[in-house]
Amino acid sequence: MLNQPEQLQKAVEELDRVVGKERLVEESDIPNLSYVVACARESLRLHPIAPFNLPHVAKEDLTVAGYFIPKGSQVLLSRLGLGRNPRVWEDPLRFNPERHFKDNSHELGLAEPGLRFISFTRGRRGCMGGTLGTLITVMLFARLLQGFTWRIPPELEKIDLKENDRLFLAKPLHVYAEPRLPAHLYPA
């Protein structure tokens, strides 16, 4: 978001409007922080927790989306490919939180019912902690945005988000964080 300061500013303004600067953001604030949630969702879409889901084995011959999958085949879903698929997402490599709002409204939930990207596995053997994991991610993100003013070091023009072959940043992340709340809100 530091590479797109207008989006960072919108998220911080939403936090200031909903939560203010005299207390820390709480779980009960999350339903009123639609832009912050959209930013977290967009981050998970572009940079999934893991590149693939756990492998599954086809119990019988089947055809999915025109592809024949023989019985016994291992099936993997590329979370990275799904979240960056240009047939699903317009301008898929651009960070754009607004794409998660329904019909230009600010209505938004934590789940992805259309399965256009997957943060946690779904279905009968899906991740039981998906909702909790998403909530913890949003809370951490909101607290970091609320608690600090973030800046790119002066010697850098922008943050390089290129990934290595293991999906980690190819270069270390260097940013400045300056406290923006009253001192008593920070643990000693």
JSON list of C-alpha atoms in Angstrom, two decimals:
[
{"chain": "A", "resi": 1, "resn": "MET", "atom": "CA", "xyz": [0.00, 0.00, 0.00]},
{"chain": "A", "resi": 2, "resn": "LEU", "atom": "CA", "xyz": [2.99, 2.30, 0.40]},
{"chain": "A", "resi": 3, "resn": "ASN", "atom": "CA", "xyz": [3.35, 2.19, -3.38]},
{"chain": "A", "resi": 4, "resn": "GLN", "atom": "CA", "xyz": [-0.23, 3.50, -3.65]},
{"chain": "A", "resi": 5, "resn": "PRO", "atom": "CA", "xyz": [-0.46, 6.13, -0.89]},
{"chain": "A", "resi": 6, "resn": "GLU", "atom": "CA", "xyz": [-4.01, 7.18, -1.76]},
{"chain": "A", "resi": 7, "resn": "GLN", "atom": "CA", "xyz": [-5.27, 3.70, -0.82]},
{"chain": "A", "resi": 8, "resn": "LEU", "atom": "CA", "xyz": [-3.24, 3.71, 2.38]},
{"chain": "A", "resi": 9, "resn": "GLN", "atom": "CA", "xyz": [-4.70, 7.11, 3.26]},
{"chain": "A", "resi": 10, "resn": "LYS", "atom": "CA", "xyz": [-8.28, 5.89, 2.63]},
{"chain": "A", "resi": 11, "resn": "ALA", "atom": "CA", "xyz": [-7.75, 2.94, 4.99]},
{"chain": "A", "resi": 12, "resn": "VAL", "atom": "CA", "xyz": [-6.23, 5.15, 7.71]},
{"chain": "A", "resi": 13, "resn": "GLU", "atom": "CA", "xyz": [-9.05, 7.71, 7.35]},
{"chain": "A", "resi": 14, "resn": "GLU", "atom": "CA", "xyz": [-11.61, 4.91, 7.75]},
{"chain": "A", "resi": 15, "resn": "LEU", "atom": "CA", "xyz": [-9.86, 3.71, 10.92]},
{"chain": "A", "resi": 16, "resn": "ASP", "atom": "CA", "xyz": [-9.76, 7.26, 12.32]},
{"chain": "A", "resi": 17, "resn": "ARG", "atom": "CA", "xyz": [-13.46, 7.79, 11.50]},
{"chain": "A", "resi": 18, "resn": "VAL", "atom": "CA", "xyz": [-14.68, 4.45, 12.90]},
{"chain": "A", "resi": 19, "resn": "VAL", "atom": "CA", "xyz": [-12.27, 3.84, 15.79]},
{"chain": "A", "resi": 20, "resn": "GLY", "atom": "CA", "xyz": [-10.58, 7.17, 16.44]},
{"chain": "A", "resi": 21, "resn": "LYS", "atom": "CA", "xyz": [-7.18, 7.64, 18.05]},
{"chain": "A", "resi": 22, "resn": "GLU", "atom": "CA", "xyz": [-8.05, 7.21, 21.73]},
{"chain": "A", "resi": 23, "resn": "ARG", "atom": "CA", "xyz": [-8.38, 3.41, 21.70]},
{"chain": "A", "resi": 24, "resn": "LEU", "atom": "CA", "xyz": [-7.11, 0.47, 19.68]},
{"chain": "A", "resi": 25, "resn": "VAL", "atom": "CA", "xyz": [-9.21, -1.18, 16.99]},
{"chain": "A", "resi": 26, "resn": "GLU", "atom": "CA", "xyz": [-11.21, -4.15, 18.33]},
{"chain": "A", "resi": 27, "resn": "GLU", "atom": "CA", "xyz": [-12.85, -7.17, 16.75]},
{"chain": "A", "resi": 28, "resn": "SER", "atom": "CA", "xyz": [-16.27, -5.50, 17.07]},
{"chain": "A", "resi": 29, "resn": "ASP", "atom": "CA", "xyz": [-15.03, -2.68, 14.78]},
{"chain": "A", "resi": 30, "resn": "ILE", "atom": "CA", "xyz": [-14.26, -4.99, 11.84]},
{"chain": "A", "resi": 31, "resn": "PRO", "atom": "CA", "xyz": [-17.81, -4.99, 10.34]},
{"chain": "A", "resi": 32, "resn": "ASN", "atom": "CA", "xyz": [-17.55, -1.18, 10.09]},
{"chain": "A", "resi": 33, "resn": "LEU", "atom": "CA", "xyz": [-14.11, -1.20, 8.45]},
{"chain": "A", "resi": 34, "resn": "SER", "atom": "CA", "xyz": [-15.09, -2.29, 4.94]},
{"chain": "A", "resi": 35, "resn": "TYR", "atom": "CA", "xyz": [-12.19, -0.58, 3.17]},
{"chain": "A", "resi": 36, "resn": "VAL", "atom": "CA", "xyz": [-9.62, -2.06, 5.58]},
{"chain": "A", "resi": 37, "resn": "VAL", "atom": "CA", "xyz": [-11.17, -5.52, 5.08]},
{"chain": "A", "resi": 38, "resn": "ALA", "atom": "CA", "xyz": [-11.11, -5.02, 1.30]},
{"chain": "A", "resi": 39, "resn": "CYS", "atom": "CA", "xyz": [-7.39, -4.13, 1.50]},
{"chain": "A", "resi": 40, "resn": "ALA", "atom": "CA", "xyz": [-6.69, -7.30, 3.51]},
{"chain": "A", "resi": 41, "resn": "ARG", "atom": "CA", "xyz": [-8.68, -9.41, 1.02]},
{"chain": "A", "resi": 42, "resn": "GLU", "atom": "CA", "xyz": [-6.81, -7.87, -1.89]},
{"chain": "A", "resi": 43, "resn": "SER", "atom": "CA", "xyz": [-3.50, -8.63, -0.18]},
{"chain": "A", "resi": 44, "resn": "LEU", "atom": "CA", "xyz": [-4.54, -12.28, 0.32]},
{"chain": "A", "resi": 45, "resn": "ARG", "atom": "CA", "xyz": [-5.63, -12.47, -3.34]},
{"chain": "A", "resi": 46, "resn": "LEU", "atom": "CA", "xyz": [-2.32, -11.16, -4.67]},
{"chain": "A", "resi": 47, "resn": "HIS", "atom": "CA", "xyz": [-0.07, -12.78, -2.08]},
{"chain": "A", "resi": 48, "resn": "PRO", "atom": "CA", "xyz": [-1.69, -16.00, -0.81]},
{"chain": "A", "resi": 49, "resn": "ILE", "atom": "CA", "xyz": [-0.51, -17.70, 2.36]},
{"chain": "A", "resi": 50, "resn": "ALA", "atom": "CA", "xyz": [0.61, -20.72, 0.32]},
{"chain": "A", "resi": 51, "resn": "PRO", "atom": "CA", "xyz": [0.89, -21.10, -3.47]},
{"chain": "A", "resi": 52, "resn": "PHE", "atom": "CA", "xyz": [-1.15, -24.32, -3.61]},
{"chain": "A", "resi": 53, "resn": "ASN", "atom": "CA", "xyz": [-3.82, -26.04, -1.55]},
{"chain": "A", "resi": 54, "resn": "LEU", "atom": "CA", "xyz": [-3.18, -29.50, -0.15]},
{"chain": "A", "resi": 55, "resn": "PRO", "atom": "CA", "xyz": [-3.34, -32.24, -2.81]},
{"chain": "A", "resi": 56, "resn": "HIS", "atom": "CA", "xyz": [-6.51, -34.24, -3.25]},
{"chain": "A", "resi": 57, "resn": "VAL", "atom": "CA", "xyz": [-6.92, -37.57, -5.05]},
{"chain": "A", "resi": 58, "resn": "ALA", "atom": "CA", "xyz": [-9.74, -38.20, -7.52]},
{"chain": "A", "resi": 59, "resn": "LYS", "atom": "CA", "xyz": [-11.81, -41.17, -6.26]},
{"chain": "A", "resi": 60, "resn": "GLU", "atom": "CA", "xyz": [-13.28, -41.76, -9.71]},
{"chain": "A", "resi": 61, "resn": "ASP", "atom": "CA", "xyz": [-12.89, -40.58, -13.29]},
{"chain": "A", "resi": 62, "resn": "LEU", "atom": "CA", "xyz": [-14.43, -37.15, -13.68]},
{"chain": "A", "resi": 63, "resn": "THR", "atom": "CA", "xyz": [-14.47, -34.11, -15.92]},
{"chain": "A", "resi": 64, "resn": "VAL", "atom": "CA", "xyz": [-14.12, -30.62, -14.47]},
{"chain": "A", "resi": 65, "resn": "ALA", "atom": "CA", "xyz": [-14.47, -27.55, -16.69]},
{"chain": "A", "resi": 66, "resn": "GLY", "atom": "CA", "xyz": [-13.85, -29.72, -19.76]},
{"chain": "A", "resi": 67, "resn": "TYR", "atom": "CA", "xyz": [-10.73, -31.40, -18.33]},
{"chain": "A", "resi": 68, "resn": "PHE", "atom": "CA", "xyz": [-10.71, -35.17, -17.85]},
{"chain": "A", "resi": 69, "resn": "ILE", "atom": "CA", "xyz": [-9.24, -36.24, -14.49]},
{"chain": "A", "resi": 70, "resn": "PRO", "atom": "CA", "xyz": [-8.61, -40.00, -14.23]},
{"chain": "A", "resi": 71, "resn": "LYS", "atom": "CA", "xyz": [-9.28, -41.88, -11.01]},
{"chain": "A", "resi": 72, "resn": "GLY", "atom": "CA", "xyz": [-6.24, -41.78, -8.71]},
{"chain": "A", "resi": 73, "resn": "SER", "atom": "CA", "xyz": [-4.91, -38.47, -10.06]},
{"chain": "A", "resi": 74, "resn": "GLN", "atom": "CA", "xyz": [-3.58, -35.94, -7.59]},
{"chain": "A", "resi": 75, "resn": "VAL", "atom": "CA", "xyz": [-5.30, -32.59, -7.96]},
{"chain": "A", "resi": 76, "resn": "LEU", "atom": "CA", "xyz": [-3.76, -29.31, -6.80]},
{"chain": "A", "resi": 77, "resn": "LEU", "atom": "CA", "xyz": [-5.33, -25.87, -6.93]},
{"chain": "A", "resi": 78, "resn": "SER", "atom": "CA", "xyz": [-2.97, -22.98, -7.58]},
{"chain": "A", "resi": 79, "resn": "ARG", "atom": "CA", "xyz": [-4.07, -20.23, -5.20]},
{"chain": "A", "resi": 80, "resn": "LEU", "atom": "CA", "xyz": [-1.56, -17.94, -6.84]},
{"chain": "A", "resi": 81, "resn": "GLY", "atom": "CA", "xyz": [-2.88, -18.71, -10.32]},
{"chain": "A", "resi": 82, "resn": "LEU", "atom": "CA", "xyz": [-6.49, -18.31, -9.24]},
{"chain": "A", "resi": 83, "resn": "GLY", "atom": "CA", "xyz": [-5.90, -14.97, -7.51]},
{"chain": "A", "resi": 84, "resn": "ARG", "atom": "CA", "xyz": [-3.97, -13.57, -10.48]},
{"chain": "A", "resi": 85, "resn": "ASN", "atom": "CA", "xyz": [-6.08, -15.07, -13.28]},
{"chain": "A", "resi": 86, "resn": "PRO", "atom": "CA", "xyz": [-6.82, -12.40, -15.94]},
{"chain": "A", "resi": 87, "resn": "ARG", "atom": "CA", "xyz": [-9.99, -14.27, -16.97]},
{"chain": "A", "resi": 88, "resn": "VAL", "atom": "CA", "xyz": [-11.34, -13.73, -13.44]},
{"chain": "A", "resi": 89, "resn": "TRP", "atom": "CA", "xyz": [-9.74, -10.42, -12.41]},
{"chain": "A", "resi": 90, "resn": "GLU", "atom": "CA", "xyz": [-9.44, -7.24, -14.44]},
{"chain": "A", "resi": 91, "resn": "ASP", "atom": "CA", "xyz": [-5.83, -5.99, -14.29]},
{"chain": "A", "resi": 92, "resn": "PRO", "atom": "CA", "xyz": [-4.98, -8.87, -11.91]},
{"chain": "A", "resi": 93, "resn": "LEU", "atom": "CA", "xyz": [-1.52, -7.71, -10.80]},
{"chain": "A", "resi": 94, "resn": "ARG", "atom": "CA", "xyz": [-2.76, -4.28, -9.67]},
{"chain": "A", "resi": 95, "resn": "PHE", "atom": "CA", "xyz": [-3.60, -3.81, -5.97]},
{"chain": "A", "resi": 96, "resn": "ASN", "atom": "CA", "xyz": [-7.21, -2.61, -6.09]},
{"chain": "A", "resi": 97, "resn": "PRO", "atom": "CA", "xyz": [-9.30, -3.08, -2.91]},
{"chain": "A", "resi": 98, "resn": "GLU", "atom": "CA", "xyz": [-12.41, -1.60, -4.57]},
{"chain": "A", "resi": 99, "resn": "ARG", "atom": "CA", "xyz": [-12.78, -4.73, -6.70]},
{"chain": "A", "resi": 100, "resn": "HIS", "atom": "CA", "xyz": [-14.11, -6.58, -3.62]},
{"chain": "A", "resi": 101, "resn": "PHE", "atom": "CA", "xyz": [-17.14, -4.34, -3.11]},
{"chain": "A", "resi": 102, "resn": "LYS", "atom": "CA", "xyz": [-20.46, -5.48, -4.52]},
{"chain": "A", "resi": 103, "resn": "ASP", "atom": "CA", "xyz": [-22.00, -3.23, -7.19]},
{"chain": "A", "resi": 104, "resn": "ASN", "atom": "CA", "xyz": [-20.08, -0.10, -6.14]},
{"chain": "A", "resi": 105, "resn": "SER", "atom": "CA", "xyz": [-21.48, -0.37, -2.60]},
{"chain": "A", "resi": 106, "resn": "HIS", "atom": "CA", "xyz": [-19.36, -0.81, 0.52]},
{"chain": "A", "resi": 107, "resn": "GLU", "atom": "CA", "xyz": [-21.04, -4.16, 1.30]},
{"chain": "A", "resi": 108, "resn": "LEU", "atom": "CA", "xyz": [-18.37, -6.74, 1.99]},
{"chain": "A", "resi": 109, "resn": "GLY", "atom": "CA", "xyz": [-17.77, -9.88, 4.03]},
{"chain": "A", "resi": 110, "resn": "LEU", "atom": "CA", "xyz": [-14.68, -11.80, 5.10]},
{"chain": "A", "resi": 111, "resn": "ALA", "atom": "CA", "xyz": [-15.46, -14.87, 2.93]},
{"chain": "A", "resi": 112, "resn": "GLU", "atom": "CA", "xyz": [-15.13, -15.27, -0.84]},
{"chain": "A", "resi": 113, "resn": "PRO", "atom": "CA", "xyz": [-18.37, -17.01, -1.84]},
{"chain": "A", "resi": 114, "resn": "GLY", "atom": "CA", "xyz": [-17.53, -16.94, -5.57]},
{"chain": "A", "resi": 115, "resn": "LEU", "atom": "CA", "xyz": [-14.24, -18.80, -4.96]},
{"chain": "A", "resi": 116, "resn": "ARG", "atom": "CA", "xyz": [-12.40, -16.34, -7.22]},
{"chain": "A", "resi": 117, "resn": "PHE", "atom": "CA", "xyz": [-9.50, -16.68, -4.80]},
{"chain": "A", "resi": 118, "resn": "ILE", "atom": "CA", "xyz": [-8.92, -19.00, -1.86]},
{"chain": "A", "resi": 119, "resn": "SER", "atom": "CA", "xyz": [-7.07, -18.03, 1.30]},
{"chain": "A", "resi": 120, "resn": "PHE", "atom": "CA", "xyz": [-8.01, -21.16, 3.24]},
{"chain": "A", "resi": 121, "resn": "THR", "atom": "CA", "xyz": [-9.21, -24.52, 1.90]},
{"chain": "A", "resi": 122, "resn": "ARG", "atom": "CA", "xyz": [-12.95, -25.06, 1.66]},
{"chain": "A", "resi": 123, "resn": "GLY", "atom": "CA", "xyz": [-15.36, -27.95, 1.65]},
{"chain": "A", "resi": 124, "resn": "ARG", "atom": "CA", "xyz": [-15.70, -31.11, 3.71]},
{"chain": "A", "resi": 125, "resn": "ARG", "atom": "CA", "xyz": [-12.00, -31.27, 4.53]},
{"chain": "A", "resi": 126, "resn": "GLY", "atom": "CA", "xyz": [-11.45, -27.54, 4.49]},
{"chain": "A", "resi": 127, "resn": "CYS", "atom": "CA", "xyz": [-9.56, -25.48, 7.02]},
{"chain": "A", "resi": 128, "resn": "MET", "atom": "CA", "xyz": [-11.63, -25.16, 10.19]},
{"chain": "A", "resi": 129, "resn": "GLY", "atom": "CA", "xyz": [-9.68, -22.05, 11.16]},
{"chain": "A", "resi": 130, "resn": "GLY", "atom": "CA", "xyz": [-10.34, -20.07, 7.98]},
{"chain": "A", "resi": 131, "resn": "THR", "atom": "CA", "xyz": [-12.67, -17.53, 9.57]},
{"chain": "A", "resi": 132, "resn": "LEU", "atom": "CA", "xyz": [-10.42, -17.14, 12.60]},
{"chain": "A", "resi": 133, "resn": "GLY", "atom": "CA", "xyz": [-7.31, -16.88, 10.43]},
{"chain": "A", "resi": 134, "resn": "THR", "atom": "CA", "xyz": [-8.90, -14.20, 8.26]},
{"chain": "A", "resi": 135, "resn": "LEU", "atom": "CA", "xyz": [-10.10, -12.28, 11.30]},
{"chain": "A", "resi": 136, "resn": "ILE", "atom": "CA", "xyz": [-6.64, -12.40, 12.90]},
{"chain": "A", "resi": 137, "resn": "THR", "atom": "CA", "xyz": [-5.08, -11.20, 9.62]},
{"chain": "A", "resi": 138, "resn": "VAL", "atom": "CA", "xyz": [-7.53, -8.29, 9.37]},
{"chain": "A", "resi": 139, "resn": "MET", "atom": "CA", "xyz": [-7.03, -7.37, 13.04]},
{"chain": "A", "resi": 140, "resn": "LEU", "atom": "CA", "xyz": [-3.24, -7.37, 12.73]},
{"chain": "A", "resi": 141, "resn": "PHE", "atom": "CA", "xyz": [-3.42, -5.33, 9.53]},
{"chain": "A", "resi": 142, "resn": "ALA", "atom": "CA", "xyz": [-5.85, -2.82, 11.09]},
{"chain": "A", "resi": 143, "resn": "ARG", "atom": "CA", "xyz": [-3.71, -2.44, 14.23]},
{"chain": "A", "resi": 144, "resn": "LEU", "atom": "CA", "xyz": [-0.58, -1.84, 12.16]},
{"chain": "A", "resi": 145, "resn": "LEU", "atom": "CA", "xyz": [-2.36, 0.78, 10.04]},
{"chain": "A", "resi": 146, "resn": "GLN", "atom": "CA", "xyz": [-3.97, 2.45, 13.02]},
{"chain": "A", "resi": 147, "resn": "GLY", "atom": "CA", "xyz": [-0.89, 2.42, 15.23]},
{"chain": "A", "resi": 148, "resn": "PHE", "atom": "CA", "xyz": [1.77, 3.66, 12.86]},
{"chain": "A", "resi": 149, "resn": "THR", "atom": "CA", "xyz": [2.44, 6.09, 10.04]},
{"chain": "A", "resi": 150, "resn": "TRP", "atom": "CA", "xyz": [4.29, 4.09, 7.40]},
{"chain": "A", "resi": 151, "resn": "ARG", "atom": "CA", "xyz": [6.87, 5.55, 5.02]},
{"chain": "A", "resi": 152, "resn": "ILE", "atom": "CA", "xyz": [9.23, 4.36, 2.32]},
{"chain": "A", "resi": 153, "resn": "PRO", "atom": "CA", "xyz": [12.87, 5.17, 3.14]},
{"chain": "A", "resi": 154, "resn": "PRO", "atom": "CA", "xyz": [14.05, 8.28, 1.25]},
{"chain": "A", "resi": 155, "resn": "GLU", "atom": "CA", "xyz": [16.66, 6.32, -0.71]},
{"chain": "A", "resi": 156, "resn": "LEU", "atom": "CA", "xyz": [13.92, 4.14, -2.27]},
{"chain": "A", "resi": 157, "resn": "GLU", "atom": "CA", "xyz": [11.51, 5.33, -4.91]},
{"chain": "A", "resi": 158, "resn": "LYS", "atom": "CA", "xyz": [9.04, 2.53, -4.23]},
{"chain": "A", "resi": 159, "resn": "ILE", "atom": "CA", "xyz": [8.89, -0.89, -2.59]},
{"chain": "A", "resi": 160, "resn": "ASP", "atom": "CA", "xyz": [9.99, -3.73, -4.86]},
{"chain": "A", "resi": 161, "resn": "LEU", "atom": "CA", "xyz": [7.42, -6.51, -4.48]},
{"chain": "A", "resi": 162, "resn": "LYS", "atom": "CA", "xyz": [9.09, -8.98, -6.85]},
{"chain": "A", "resi": 163, "resn": "GLU", "atom": "CA", "xyz": [8.97, -12.50, -5.45]},
{"chain": "A", "resi": 164, "resn": "ASN", "atom": "CA", "xyz": [11.59, -15.22, -5.50]},
{"chain": "A", "resi": 165, "resn": "ASP", "atom": "CA", "xyz": [10.75, -18.77, -6.59]},
{"chain": "A", "resi": 166, "resn": "ARG", "atom": "CA", "xyz": [9.38, -19.59, -3.11]},
{"chain": "A", "resi": 167, "resn": "LEU", "atom": "CA", "xyz": [6.98, -16.59, -3.17]},
{"chain": "A", "resi": 168, "resn": "PHE", "atom": "CA", "xyz": [8.95, -14.59, -0.62]},
{"chain": "A", "resi": 169, "resn": "LEU", "atom": "CA", "xyz": [10.07, -11.08, -1.43]},
{"chain": "A", "resi": 170, "resn": "ALA", "atom": "CA", "xyz": [13.25, -11.27, -3.49]},
{"chain": "A", "resi": 171, "resn": "LYS", "atom": "CA", "xyz": [14.66, -8.26, -1.61]},
{"chain": "A", "resi": 172, "resn": "PRO", "atom": "CA", "xyz": [14.27, -7.40, 2.08]},
{"chain": "A", "resi": 173, "resn": "LEU", "atom": "CA", "xyz": [11.40, -5.09, 2.99]},
{"chain": "A", "resi": 174, "resn": "HIS", "atom": "CA", "xyz": [12.64, -1.80, 4.42]},
{"chain": "A", "resi": 175, "resn": "VAL", "atom": "CA", "xyz": [10.04, 0.69, 5.69]},
{"chain": "A", "resi": 176, "resn": "TYR", "atom": "CA", "xyz": [9.77, 3.27, 8.46]},
{"chain": "A", "resi": 177, "resn": "ALA", "atom": "CA", "xyz": [7.03, 3.06, 11.09]},
{"chain": "A", "resi": 178, "resn": "GLU", "atom": "CA", "xyz": [6.30, 6.05, 13.32]},
{"chain": "A", "resi": 179, "resn": "PRO", "atom": "CA", "xyz": [3.79, 5.83, 16.20]},
{"chain": "A", "resi": 180, "resn": "ARG", "atom": "CA", "xyz": [0.62, 7.85, 15.51]},
{"chain": "A", "resi": 181, "resn": "LEU", "atom": "CA", "xyz": [-1.46, 7.18, 18.65]},
{"chain": "A", "resi": 182, "resn": "PRO", "atom": "CA", "xyz": [-1.10, 8.43, 22.23]},
{"chain": "A", "resi": 183, "resn": "ALA", "atom": "CA", "xyz": [1.80, 6.73, 24.04]},
{"chain": "A", "resi": 184, "resn": "HIS", "atom": "CA", "xyz": [-0.44, 5.06, 26.67]},
{"chain": "A", "resi": 185, "resn": "LEU", "atom": "CA", "xyz": [-2.01, 2.86, 23.95]},
{"chain": "A", "resi": 186, "resn": "TYR", "atom": "CA", "xyz": [1.30, 1.13, 23.20]},
{"chain": "A", "resi": 187, "resn": "PRO", "atom": "CA", "xyz": [2.32, -1.73, 25.52]},
{"chain": "A", "resi": 188, "resn": "ALA", "atom": "CA", "xyz": [5.45, -0.96, 27.52]}
]
